[in-house]
Each structure stands twice: as C-alpha cells, then as structure tokens.
N, CA, C and O of each residue as an XYZ file, in Angstrom:
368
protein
N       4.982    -12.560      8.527
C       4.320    -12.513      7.239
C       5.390    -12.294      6.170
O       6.112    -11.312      5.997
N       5.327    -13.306      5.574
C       6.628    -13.145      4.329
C       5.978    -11.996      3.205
O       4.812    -11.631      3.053
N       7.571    -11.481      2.301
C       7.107    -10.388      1.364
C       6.016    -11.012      0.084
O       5.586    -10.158     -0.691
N       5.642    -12.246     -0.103
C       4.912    -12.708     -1.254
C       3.860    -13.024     -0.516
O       3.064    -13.750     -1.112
N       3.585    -12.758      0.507
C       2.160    -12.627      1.324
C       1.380    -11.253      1.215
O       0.169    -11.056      1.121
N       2.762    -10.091      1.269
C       2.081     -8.646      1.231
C       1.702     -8.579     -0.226
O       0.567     -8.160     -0.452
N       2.573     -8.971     -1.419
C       2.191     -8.706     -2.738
C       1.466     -9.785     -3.080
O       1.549    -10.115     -4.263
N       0.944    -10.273     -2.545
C      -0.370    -11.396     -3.180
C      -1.767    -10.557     -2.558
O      -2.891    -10.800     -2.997
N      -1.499     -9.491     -1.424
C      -2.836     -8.894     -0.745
C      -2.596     -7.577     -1.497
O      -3.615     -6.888     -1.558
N      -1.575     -7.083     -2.051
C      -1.729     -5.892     -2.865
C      -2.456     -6.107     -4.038
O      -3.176     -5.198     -4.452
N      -2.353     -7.520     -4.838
C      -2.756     -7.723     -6.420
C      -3.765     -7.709     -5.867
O      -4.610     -7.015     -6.433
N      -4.233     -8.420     -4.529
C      -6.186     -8.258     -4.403
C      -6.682     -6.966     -4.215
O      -7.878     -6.703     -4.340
N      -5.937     -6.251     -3.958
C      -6.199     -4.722     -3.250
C      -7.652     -3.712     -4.639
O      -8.530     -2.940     -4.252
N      -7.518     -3.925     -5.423
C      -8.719     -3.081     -6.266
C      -9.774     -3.671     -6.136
O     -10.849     -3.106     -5.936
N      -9.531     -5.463     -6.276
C     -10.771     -6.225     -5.932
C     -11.546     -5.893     -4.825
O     -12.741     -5.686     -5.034
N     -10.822     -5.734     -2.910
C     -10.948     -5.667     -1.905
C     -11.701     -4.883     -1.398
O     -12.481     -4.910     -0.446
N     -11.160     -3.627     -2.687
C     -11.843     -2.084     -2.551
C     -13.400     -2.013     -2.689
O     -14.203     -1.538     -1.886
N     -13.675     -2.706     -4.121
C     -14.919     -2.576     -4.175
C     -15.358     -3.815     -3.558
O     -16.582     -3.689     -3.607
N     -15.139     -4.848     -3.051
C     -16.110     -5.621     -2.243
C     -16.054     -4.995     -0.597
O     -16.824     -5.367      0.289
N     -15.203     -4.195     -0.464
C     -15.698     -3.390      0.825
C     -16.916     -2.413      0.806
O     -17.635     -2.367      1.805
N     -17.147     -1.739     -0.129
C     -18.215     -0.795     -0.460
C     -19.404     -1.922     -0.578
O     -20.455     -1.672      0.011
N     -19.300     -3.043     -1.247
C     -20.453     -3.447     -1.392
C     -20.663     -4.340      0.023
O     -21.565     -5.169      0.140
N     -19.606     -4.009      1.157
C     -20.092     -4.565      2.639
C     -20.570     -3.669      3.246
O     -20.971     -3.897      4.387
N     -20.694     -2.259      2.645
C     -20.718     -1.142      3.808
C     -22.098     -1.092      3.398
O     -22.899     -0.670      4.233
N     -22.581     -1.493      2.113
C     -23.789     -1.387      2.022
C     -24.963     -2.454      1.889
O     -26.178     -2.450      1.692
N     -23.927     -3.379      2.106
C     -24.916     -4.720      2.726
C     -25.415     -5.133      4.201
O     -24.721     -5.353      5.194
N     -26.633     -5.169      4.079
C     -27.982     -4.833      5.625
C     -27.491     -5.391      6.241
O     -27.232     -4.918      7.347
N     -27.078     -6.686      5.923
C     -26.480     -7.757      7.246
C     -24.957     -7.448      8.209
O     -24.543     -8.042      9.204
N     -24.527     -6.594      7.652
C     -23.340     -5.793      8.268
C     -24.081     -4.854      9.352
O     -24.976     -4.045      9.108
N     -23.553     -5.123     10.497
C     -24.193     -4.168     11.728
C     -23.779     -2.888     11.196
O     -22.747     -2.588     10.595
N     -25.264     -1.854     11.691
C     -25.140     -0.145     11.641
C     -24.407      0.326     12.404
O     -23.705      1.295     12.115
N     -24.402     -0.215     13.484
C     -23.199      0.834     14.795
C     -21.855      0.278     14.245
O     -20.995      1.150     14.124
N     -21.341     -1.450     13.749
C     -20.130     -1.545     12.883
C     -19.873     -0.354     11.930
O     -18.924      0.429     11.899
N     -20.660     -0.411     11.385
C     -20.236      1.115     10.004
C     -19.982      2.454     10.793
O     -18.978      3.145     10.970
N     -21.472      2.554     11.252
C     -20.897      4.101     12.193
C     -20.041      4.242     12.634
O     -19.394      5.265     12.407
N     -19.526      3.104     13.647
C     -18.222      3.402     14.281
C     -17.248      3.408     13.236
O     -16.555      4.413     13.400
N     -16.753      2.558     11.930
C     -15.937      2.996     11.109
C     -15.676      4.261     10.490
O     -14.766      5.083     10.595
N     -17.102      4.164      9.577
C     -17.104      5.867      9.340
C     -16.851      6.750      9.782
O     -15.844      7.387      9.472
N     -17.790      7.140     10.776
C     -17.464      8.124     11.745
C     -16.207      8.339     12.212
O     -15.757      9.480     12.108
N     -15.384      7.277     12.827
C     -14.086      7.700     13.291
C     -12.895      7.670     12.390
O     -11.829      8.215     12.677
N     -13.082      7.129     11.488
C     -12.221      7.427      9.816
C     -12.498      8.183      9.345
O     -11.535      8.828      8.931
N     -13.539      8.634      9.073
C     -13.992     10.034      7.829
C     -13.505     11.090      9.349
O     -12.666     11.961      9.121
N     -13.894     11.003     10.403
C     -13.745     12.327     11.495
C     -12.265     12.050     11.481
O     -12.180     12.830     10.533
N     -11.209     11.717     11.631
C     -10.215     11.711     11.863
C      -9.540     12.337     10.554
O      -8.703     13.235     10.650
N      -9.938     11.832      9.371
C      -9.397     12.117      8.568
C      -9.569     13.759      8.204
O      -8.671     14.556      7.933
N     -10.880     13.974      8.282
C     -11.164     15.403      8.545
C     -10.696     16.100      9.492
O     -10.454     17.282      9.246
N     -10.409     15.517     10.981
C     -10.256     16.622     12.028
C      -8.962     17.150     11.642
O      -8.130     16.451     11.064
N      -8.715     18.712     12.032
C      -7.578     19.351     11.651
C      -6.315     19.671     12.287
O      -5.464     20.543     12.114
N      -6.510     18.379     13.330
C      -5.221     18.398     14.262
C      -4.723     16.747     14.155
O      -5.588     15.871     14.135
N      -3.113     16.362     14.083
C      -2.594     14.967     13.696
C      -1.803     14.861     14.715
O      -1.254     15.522     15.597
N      -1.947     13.608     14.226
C      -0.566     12.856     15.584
C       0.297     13.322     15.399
O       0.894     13.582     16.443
N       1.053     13.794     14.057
C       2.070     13.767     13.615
C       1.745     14.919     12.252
O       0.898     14.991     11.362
N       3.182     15.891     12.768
C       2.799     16.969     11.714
C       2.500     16.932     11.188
O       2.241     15.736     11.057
N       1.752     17.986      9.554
C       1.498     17.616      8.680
C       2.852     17.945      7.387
O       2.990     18.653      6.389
N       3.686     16.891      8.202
C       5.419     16.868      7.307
C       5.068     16.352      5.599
O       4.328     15.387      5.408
N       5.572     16.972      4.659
C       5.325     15.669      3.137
C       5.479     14.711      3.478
O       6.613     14.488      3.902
N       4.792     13.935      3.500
C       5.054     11.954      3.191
C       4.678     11.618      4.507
O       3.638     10.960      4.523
N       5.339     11.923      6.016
C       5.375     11.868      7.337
C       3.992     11.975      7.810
O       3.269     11.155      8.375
N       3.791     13.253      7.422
C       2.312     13.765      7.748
C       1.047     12.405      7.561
O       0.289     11.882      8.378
N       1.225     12.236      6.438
C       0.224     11.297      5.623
C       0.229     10.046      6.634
O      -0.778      9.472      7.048
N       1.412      9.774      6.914
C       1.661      8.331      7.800
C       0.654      7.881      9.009
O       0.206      6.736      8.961
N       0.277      8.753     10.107
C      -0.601      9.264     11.056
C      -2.268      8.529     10.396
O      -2.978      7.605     10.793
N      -2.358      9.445      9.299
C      -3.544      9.281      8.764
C      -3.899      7.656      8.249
O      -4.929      7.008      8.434
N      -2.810      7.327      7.633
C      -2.765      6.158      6.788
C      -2.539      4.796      7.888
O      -2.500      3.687      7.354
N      -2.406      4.865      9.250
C      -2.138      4.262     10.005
C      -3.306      4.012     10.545
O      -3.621      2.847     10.786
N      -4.032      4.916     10.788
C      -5.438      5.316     11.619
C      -6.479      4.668     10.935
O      -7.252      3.851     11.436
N      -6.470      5.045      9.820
C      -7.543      4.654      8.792
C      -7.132      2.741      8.639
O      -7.710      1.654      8.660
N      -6.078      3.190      8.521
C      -5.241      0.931      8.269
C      -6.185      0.417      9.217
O      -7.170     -0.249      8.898
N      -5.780      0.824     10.724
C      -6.421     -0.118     12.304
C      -7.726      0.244     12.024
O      -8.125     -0.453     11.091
N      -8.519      0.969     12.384
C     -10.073      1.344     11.624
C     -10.703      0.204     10.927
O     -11.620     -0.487     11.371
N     -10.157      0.090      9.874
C     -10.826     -0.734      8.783
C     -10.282     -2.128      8.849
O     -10.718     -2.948      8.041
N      -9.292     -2.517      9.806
C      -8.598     -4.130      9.772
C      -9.988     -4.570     11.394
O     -10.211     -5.716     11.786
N     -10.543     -3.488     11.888
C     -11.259     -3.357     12.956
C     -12.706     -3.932     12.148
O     -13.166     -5.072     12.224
N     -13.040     -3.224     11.669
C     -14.257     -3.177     10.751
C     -14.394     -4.862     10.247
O     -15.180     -5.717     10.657
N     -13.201     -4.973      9.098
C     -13.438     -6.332      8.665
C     -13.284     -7.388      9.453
O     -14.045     -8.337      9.264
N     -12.592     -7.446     10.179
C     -12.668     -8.646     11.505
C     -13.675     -8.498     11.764
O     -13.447     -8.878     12.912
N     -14.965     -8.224     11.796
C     -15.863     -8.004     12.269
C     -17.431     -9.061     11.369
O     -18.520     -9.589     11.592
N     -16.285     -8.738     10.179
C     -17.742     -9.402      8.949
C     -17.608    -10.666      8.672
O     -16.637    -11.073      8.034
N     -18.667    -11.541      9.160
C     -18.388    -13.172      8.919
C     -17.700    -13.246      7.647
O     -17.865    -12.517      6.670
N     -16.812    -14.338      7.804
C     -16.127    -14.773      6.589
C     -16.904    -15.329      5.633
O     -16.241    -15.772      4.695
N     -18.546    -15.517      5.497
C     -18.883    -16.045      4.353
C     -19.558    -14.644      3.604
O     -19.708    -14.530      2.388
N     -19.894    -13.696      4.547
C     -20.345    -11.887      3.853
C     -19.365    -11.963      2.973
O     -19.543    -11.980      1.755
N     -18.052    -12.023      3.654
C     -16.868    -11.264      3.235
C     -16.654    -12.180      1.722
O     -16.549    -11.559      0.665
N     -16.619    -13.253      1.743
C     -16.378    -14.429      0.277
C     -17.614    -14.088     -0.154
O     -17.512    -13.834     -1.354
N     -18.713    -13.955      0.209
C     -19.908    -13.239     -1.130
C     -19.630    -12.349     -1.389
O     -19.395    -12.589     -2.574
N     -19.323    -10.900     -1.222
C     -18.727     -9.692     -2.260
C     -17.699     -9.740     -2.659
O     -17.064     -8.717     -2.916
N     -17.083    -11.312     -2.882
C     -15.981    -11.615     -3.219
C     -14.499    -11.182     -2.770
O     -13.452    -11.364     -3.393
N     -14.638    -10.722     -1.849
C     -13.000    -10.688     -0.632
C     -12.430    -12.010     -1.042
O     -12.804    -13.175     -1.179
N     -11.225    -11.198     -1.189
C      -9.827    -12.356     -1.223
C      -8.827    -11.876     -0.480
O      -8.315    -10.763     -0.350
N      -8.612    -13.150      0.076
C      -7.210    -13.545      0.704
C      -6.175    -13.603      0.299
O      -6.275    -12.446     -0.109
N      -5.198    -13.874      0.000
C      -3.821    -14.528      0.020
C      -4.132    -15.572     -0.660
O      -5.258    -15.950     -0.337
N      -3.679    -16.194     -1.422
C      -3.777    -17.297     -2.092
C      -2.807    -18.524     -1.602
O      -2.839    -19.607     -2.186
C-alpha cells in the first residue's frame, strides 16, 4: 500500500467516522455483528489490564491496535452497497 493510499484514507477519515455510526445504527447491519464489535472494543478498552503497559504513547498502541482489527472486522462485514449509502469512501 503506497503512502498516497494511507493519506487519501486519512482525508476520508471524519467522513468514515460518521458513516460508521450511521452503520451501527442501521437495522440491516446484523445485531450479533455490532455486539460482537462493541462489546469486545468498548470491553477491551475498558478492561484494566493491557497487552502492553500502560507506557505514554506505548501504552495507547495495544489499545489502538485492538480497536484498528475490531472494526477492519466489523466493516468487512457490511455489504459494499450499506457501506456507499452512508456514504463510505475509499481511496480514490
């Protein structure tokens, strides 16, 4: 993946944000899909023991990794035409 691939998915990144919320709350998205996201992202993020100390910056990494696979889990999951109706973008 070249570097003008990652900064073409960062400029989408605010867009991404809120058309994810409006997948978490669209019916046609399976309930056990969400639960299992939620649940093991919000619990992880809450539970009070990490992979990896809780070092400045280091610490965070663990979390930010967990939550990344989680949610790249989640959206593989949502037909690509859900995902282009709350307006998800790609890469251009």
């Amino acid at each position: 993946m070249a570097l003008t691939d990652n900064l073409k998915r960062f400029r989408h990144l605010p867009n991404n944000i809120l058309a994810s919320f409006r997948m978490i709350t669209d019916a046609r998205v399976s309930n056990l899909q969400k639960a299992i996201f939620l649940g093991l992202a919000g619990g992880y993020l809450l539970w009070p023991t990490d992979f990896i100390i809780d070092l400045p910056v280091v610490g965070q990494l663990d979390d930010m990794a967990v939550f990344l696979l989680l949610y790249g889990w989640f959206m593989s999951r949502i037909p690509e035409e859900i995902r282009k109706e709350h307006g998800w973008k790609e890469t251009d």
